[in-house]
mmCIF file of N, CA and C in Angstrom:
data_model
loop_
_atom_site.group_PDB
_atom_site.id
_atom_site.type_symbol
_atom_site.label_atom_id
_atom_site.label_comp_id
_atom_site.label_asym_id
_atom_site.label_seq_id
_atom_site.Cartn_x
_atom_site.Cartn_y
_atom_site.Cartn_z
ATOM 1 N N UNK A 164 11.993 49.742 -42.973
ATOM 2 C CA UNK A 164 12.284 48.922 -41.815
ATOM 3 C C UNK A 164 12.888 49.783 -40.707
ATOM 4 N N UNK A 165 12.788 49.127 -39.630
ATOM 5 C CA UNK A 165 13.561 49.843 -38.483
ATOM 6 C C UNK A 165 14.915 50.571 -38.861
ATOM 7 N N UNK A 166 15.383 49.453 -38.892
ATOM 8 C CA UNK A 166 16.971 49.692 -39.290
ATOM 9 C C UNK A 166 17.369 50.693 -40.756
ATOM 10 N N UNK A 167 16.557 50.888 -41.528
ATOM 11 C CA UNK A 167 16.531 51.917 -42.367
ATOM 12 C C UNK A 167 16.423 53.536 -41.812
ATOM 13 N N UNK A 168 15.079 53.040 -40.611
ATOM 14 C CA UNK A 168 14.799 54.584 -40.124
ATOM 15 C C UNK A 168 15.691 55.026 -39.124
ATOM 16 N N UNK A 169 16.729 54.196 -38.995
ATOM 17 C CA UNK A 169 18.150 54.256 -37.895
ATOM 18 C C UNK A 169 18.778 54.672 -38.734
ATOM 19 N N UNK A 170 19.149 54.206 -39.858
ATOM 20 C CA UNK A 170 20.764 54.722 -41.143
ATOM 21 C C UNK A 170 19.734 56.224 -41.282
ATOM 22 N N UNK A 171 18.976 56.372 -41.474
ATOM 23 C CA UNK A 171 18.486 57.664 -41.929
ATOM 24 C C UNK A 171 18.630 58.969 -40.873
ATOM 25 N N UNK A 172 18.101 58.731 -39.441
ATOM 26 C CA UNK A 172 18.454 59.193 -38.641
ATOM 27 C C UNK A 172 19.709 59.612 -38.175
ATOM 28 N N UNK A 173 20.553 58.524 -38.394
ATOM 29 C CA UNK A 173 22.014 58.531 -37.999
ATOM 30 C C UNK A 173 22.685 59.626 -39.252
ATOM 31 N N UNK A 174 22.358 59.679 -40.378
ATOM 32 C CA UNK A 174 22.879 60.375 -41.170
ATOM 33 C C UNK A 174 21.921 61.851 -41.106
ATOM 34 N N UNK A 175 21.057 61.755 -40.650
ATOM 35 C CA UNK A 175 20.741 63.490 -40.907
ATOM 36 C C UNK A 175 21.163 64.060 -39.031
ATOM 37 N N UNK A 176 21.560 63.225 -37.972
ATOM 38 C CA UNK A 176 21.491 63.513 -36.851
ATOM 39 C C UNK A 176 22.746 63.453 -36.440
ATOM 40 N N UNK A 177 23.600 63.134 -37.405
ATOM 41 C CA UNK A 177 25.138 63.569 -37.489
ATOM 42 C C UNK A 177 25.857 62.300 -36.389
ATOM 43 N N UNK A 178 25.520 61.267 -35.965
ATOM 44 C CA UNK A 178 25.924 60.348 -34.900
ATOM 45 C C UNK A 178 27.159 59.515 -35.283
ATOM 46 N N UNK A 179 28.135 60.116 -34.728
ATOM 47 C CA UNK A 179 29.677 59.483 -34.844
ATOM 48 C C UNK A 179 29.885 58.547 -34.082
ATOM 49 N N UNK A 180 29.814 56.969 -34.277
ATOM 50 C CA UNK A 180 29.835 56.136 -34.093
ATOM 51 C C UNK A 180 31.439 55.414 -33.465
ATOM 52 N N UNK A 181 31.673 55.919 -32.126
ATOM 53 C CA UNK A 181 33.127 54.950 -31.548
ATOM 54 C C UNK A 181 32.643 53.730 -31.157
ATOM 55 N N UNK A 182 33.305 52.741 -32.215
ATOM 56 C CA UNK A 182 33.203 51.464 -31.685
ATOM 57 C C UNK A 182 33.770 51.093 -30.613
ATOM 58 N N UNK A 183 35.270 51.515 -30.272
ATOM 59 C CA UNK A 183 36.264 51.632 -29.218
ATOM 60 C C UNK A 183 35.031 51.586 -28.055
ATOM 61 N N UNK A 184 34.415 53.064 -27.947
ATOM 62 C CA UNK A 184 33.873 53.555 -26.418
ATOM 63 C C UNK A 184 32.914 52.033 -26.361
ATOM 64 N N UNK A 185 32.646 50.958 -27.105
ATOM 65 C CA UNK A 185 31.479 49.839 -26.955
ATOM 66 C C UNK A 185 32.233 49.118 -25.725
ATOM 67 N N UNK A 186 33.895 49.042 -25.965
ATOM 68 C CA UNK A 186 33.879 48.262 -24.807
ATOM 69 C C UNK A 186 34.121 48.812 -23.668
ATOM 70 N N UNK A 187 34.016 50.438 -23.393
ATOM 71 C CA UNK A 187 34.622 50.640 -22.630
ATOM 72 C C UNK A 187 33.007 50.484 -21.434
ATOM 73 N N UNK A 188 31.883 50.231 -22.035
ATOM 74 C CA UNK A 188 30.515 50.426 -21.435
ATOM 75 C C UNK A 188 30.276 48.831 -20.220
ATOM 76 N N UNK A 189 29.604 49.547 -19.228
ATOM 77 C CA UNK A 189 29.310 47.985 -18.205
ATOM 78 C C UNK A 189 28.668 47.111 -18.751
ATOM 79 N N UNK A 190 28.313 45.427 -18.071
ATOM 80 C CA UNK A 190 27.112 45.196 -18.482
ATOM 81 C C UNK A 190 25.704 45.560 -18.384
ATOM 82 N N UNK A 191 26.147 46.359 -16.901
ATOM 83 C CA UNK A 191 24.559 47.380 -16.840
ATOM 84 C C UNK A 191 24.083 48.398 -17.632
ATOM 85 N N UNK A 192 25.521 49.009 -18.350
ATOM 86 C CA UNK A 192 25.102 50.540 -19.393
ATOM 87 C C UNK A 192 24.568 49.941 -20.144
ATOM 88 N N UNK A 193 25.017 48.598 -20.709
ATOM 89 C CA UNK A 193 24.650 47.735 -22.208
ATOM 90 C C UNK A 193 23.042 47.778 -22.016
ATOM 91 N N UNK A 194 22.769 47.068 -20.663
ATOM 92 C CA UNK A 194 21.304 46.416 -20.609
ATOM 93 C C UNK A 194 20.252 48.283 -20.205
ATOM 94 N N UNK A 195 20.877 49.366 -20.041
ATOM 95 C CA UNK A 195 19.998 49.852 -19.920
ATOM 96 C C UNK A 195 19.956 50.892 -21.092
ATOM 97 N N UNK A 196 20.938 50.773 -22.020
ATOM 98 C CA UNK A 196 20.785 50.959 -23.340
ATOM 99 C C UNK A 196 20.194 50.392 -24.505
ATOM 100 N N UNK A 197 19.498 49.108 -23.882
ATOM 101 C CA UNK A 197 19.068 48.382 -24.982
ATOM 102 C C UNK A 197 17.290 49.031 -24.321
ATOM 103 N N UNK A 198 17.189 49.247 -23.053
ATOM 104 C CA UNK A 198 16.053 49.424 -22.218
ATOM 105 C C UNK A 198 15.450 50.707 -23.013
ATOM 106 N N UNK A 199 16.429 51.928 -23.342
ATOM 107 C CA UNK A 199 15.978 53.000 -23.908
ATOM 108 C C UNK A 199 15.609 52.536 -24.681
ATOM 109 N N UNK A 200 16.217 51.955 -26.010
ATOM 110 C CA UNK A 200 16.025 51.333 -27.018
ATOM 111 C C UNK A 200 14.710 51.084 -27.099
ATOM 112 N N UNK A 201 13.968 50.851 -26.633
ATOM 113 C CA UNK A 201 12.927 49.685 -26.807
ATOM 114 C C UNK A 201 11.640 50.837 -26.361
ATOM 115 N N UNK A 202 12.177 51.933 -26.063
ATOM 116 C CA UNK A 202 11.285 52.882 -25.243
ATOM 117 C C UNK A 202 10.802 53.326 -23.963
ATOM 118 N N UNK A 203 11.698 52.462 -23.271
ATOM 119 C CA UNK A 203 11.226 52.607 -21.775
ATOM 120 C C UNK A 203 11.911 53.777 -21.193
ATOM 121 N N UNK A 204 11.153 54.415 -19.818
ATOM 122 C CA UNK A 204 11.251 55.874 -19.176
ATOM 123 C C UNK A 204 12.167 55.194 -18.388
ATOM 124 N N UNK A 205 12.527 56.235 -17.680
ATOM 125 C CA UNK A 205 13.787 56.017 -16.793
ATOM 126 C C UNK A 205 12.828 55.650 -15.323
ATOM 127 N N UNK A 206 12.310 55.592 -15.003
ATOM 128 C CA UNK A 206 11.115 55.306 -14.209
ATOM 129 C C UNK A 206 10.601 53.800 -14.424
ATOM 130 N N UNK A 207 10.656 53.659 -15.561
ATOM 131 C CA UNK A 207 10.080 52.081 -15.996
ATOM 132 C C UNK A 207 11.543 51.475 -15.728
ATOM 133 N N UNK A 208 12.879 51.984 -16.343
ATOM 134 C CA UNK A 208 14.006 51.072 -16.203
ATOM 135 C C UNK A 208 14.455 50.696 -14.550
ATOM 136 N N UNK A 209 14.301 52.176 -14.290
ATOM 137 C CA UNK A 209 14.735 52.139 -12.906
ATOM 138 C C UNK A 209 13.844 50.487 -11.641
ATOM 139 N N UNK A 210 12.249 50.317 -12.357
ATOM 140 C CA UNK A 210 11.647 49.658 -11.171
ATOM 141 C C UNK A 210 11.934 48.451 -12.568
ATOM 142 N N UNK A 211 12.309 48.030 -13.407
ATOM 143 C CA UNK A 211 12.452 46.541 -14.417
ATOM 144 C C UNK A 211 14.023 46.373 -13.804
ATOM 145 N N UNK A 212 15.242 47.129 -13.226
ATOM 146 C CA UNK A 212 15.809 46.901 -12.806
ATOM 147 C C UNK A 212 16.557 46.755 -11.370
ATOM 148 N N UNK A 213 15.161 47.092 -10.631
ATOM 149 C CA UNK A 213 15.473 47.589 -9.391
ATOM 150 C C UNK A 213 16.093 48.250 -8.799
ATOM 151 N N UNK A 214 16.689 49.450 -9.739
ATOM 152 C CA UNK A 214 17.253 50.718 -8.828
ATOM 153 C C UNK A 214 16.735 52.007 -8.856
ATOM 154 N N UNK A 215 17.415 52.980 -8.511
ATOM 155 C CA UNK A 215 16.742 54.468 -8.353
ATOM 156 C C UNK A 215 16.723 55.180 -9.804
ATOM 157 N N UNK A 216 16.026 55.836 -9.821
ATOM 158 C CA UNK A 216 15.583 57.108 -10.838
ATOM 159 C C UNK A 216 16.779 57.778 -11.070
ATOM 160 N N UNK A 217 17.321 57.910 -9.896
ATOM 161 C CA UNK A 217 18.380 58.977 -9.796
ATOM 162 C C UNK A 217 19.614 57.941 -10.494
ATOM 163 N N UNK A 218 19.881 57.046 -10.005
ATOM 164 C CA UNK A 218 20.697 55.878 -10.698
ATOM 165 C C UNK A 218 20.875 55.699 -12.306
ATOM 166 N N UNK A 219 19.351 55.405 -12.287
ATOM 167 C CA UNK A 219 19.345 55.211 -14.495
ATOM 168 C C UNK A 219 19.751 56.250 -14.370
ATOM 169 N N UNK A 220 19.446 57.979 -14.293
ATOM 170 C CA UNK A 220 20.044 59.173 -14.752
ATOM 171 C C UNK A 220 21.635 59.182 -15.065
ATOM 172 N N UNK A 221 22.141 58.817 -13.569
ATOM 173 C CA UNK A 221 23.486 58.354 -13.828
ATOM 174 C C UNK A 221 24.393 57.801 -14.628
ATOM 175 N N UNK A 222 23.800 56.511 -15.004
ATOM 176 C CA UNK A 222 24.205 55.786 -15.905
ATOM 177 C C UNK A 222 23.853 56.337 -17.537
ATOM 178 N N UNK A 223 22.595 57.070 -17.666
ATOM 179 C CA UNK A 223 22.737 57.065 -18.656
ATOM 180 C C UNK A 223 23.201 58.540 -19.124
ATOM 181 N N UNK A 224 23.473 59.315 -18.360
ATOM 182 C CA UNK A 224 24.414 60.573 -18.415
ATOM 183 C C UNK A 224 26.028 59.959 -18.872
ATOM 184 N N UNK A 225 26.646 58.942 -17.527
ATOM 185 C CA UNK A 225 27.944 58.281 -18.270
ATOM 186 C C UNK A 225 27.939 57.886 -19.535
ATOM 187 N N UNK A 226 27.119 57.397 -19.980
ATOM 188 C CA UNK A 226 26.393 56.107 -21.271
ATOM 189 C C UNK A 226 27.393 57.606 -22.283
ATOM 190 N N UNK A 227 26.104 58.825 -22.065
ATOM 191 C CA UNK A 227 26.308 59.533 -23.126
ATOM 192 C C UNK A 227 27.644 59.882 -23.396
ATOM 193 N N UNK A 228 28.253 60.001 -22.577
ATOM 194 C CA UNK A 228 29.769 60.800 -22.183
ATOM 195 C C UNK A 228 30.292 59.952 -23.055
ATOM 196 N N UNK A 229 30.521 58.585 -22.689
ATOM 197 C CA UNK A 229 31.389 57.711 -23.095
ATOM 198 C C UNK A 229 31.367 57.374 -25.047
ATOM 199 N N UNK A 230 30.244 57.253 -25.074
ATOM 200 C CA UNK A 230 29.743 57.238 -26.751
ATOM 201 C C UNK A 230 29.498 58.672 -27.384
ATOM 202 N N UNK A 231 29.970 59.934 -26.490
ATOM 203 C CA UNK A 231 29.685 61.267 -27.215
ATOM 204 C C UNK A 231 28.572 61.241 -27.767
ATOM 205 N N UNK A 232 27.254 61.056 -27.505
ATOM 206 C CA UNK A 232 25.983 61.329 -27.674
ATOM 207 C C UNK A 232 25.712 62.472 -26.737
ATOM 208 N N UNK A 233 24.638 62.806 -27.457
ATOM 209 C CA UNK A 233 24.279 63.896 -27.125
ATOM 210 C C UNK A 233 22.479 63.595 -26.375
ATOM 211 N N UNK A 234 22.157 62.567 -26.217
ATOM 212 C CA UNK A 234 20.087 62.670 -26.099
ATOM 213 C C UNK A 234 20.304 61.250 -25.838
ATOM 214 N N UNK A 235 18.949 60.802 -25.426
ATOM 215 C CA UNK A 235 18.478 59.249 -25.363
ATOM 216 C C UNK A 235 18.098 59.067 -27.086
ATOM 217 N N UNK A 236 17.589 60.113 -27.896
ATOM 218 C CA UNK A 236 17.514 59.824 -28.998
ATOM 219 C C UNK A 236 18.513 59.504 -29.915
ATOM 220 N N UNK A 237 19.351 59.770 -29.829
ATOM 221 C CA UNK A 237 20.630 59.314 -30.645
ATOM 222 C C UNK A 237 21.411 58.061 -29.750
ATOM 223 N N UNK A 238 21.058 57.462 -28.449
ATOM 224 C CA UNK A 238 21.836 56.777 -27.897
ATOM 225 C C UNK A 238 20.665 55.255 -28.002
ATOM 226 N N UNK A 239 19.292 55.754 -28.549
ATOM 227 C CA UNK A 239 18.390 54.260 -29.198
ATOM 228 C C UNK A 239 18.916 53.917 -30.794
ATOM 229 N N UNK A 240 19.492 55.224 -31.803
ATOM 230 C CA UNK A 240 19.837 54.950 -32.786
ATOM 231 C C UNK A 240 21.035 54.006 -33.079
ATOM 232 N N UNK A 241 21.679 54.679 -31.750
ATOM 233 C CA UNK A 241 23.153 53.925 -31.714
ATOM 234 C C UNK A 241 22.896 52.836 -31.465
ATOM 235 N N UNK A 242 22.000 52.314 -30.618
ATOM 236 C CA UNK A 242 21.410 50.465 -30.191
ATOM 237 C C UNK A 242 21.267 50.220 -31.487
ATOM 238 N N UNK A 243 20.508 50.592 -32.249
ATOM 239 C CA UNK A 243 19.754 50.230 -33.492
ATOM 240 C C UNK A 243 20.915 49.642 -34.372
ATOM 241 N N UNK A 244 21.881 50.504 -34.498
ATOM 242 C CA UNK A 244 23.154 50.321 -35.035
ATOM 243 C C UNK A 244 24.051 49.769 -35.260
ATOM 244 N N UNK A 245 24.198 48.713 -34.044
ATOM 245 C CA UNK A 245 25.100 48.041 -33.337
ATOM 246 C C UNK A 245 24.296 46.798 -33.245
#
């Protein structure tokens, strides 16, 4: 199942999980973390949410900071997770 190939990932991809940093996230980081999630480019999020390219980058550069991720790949596992 999905969620199997998330615990598996998460354990060989080393992803330290702060629940804390969950609230420290907007409701926009939330919704464009669920957006990675699902597979969408920052190009697709940017025009499903109506802002700039340069914007999603933004946000999801903070995203990482805040949850100590390191990739969009470990920050869809972390959706998966949660």
């Amino acid at each position: 199942s999905t969620n199997e190939l998330a615990q598996t990932l998460h354990k060989k991809d080393k992803i330290k999980i702060n629940k804390d940093a969950l609230s420290e996230l907007t409701s926009r980081e939330r919704e464009i973390i669920h957006l990675v999630s699902i597979g969408m480019s920052n190009q697709q999020i940017a025009g499903q949410l109506q802002i700039s390219e340069h914007t999603v980058k933004a946000h999801i550069s903070n995203i990482l900071k805040k949850l100590s991720l390191n990739n969009r790949t470990q920050l869809a596992i972390y959706e998966m997770l949660n």
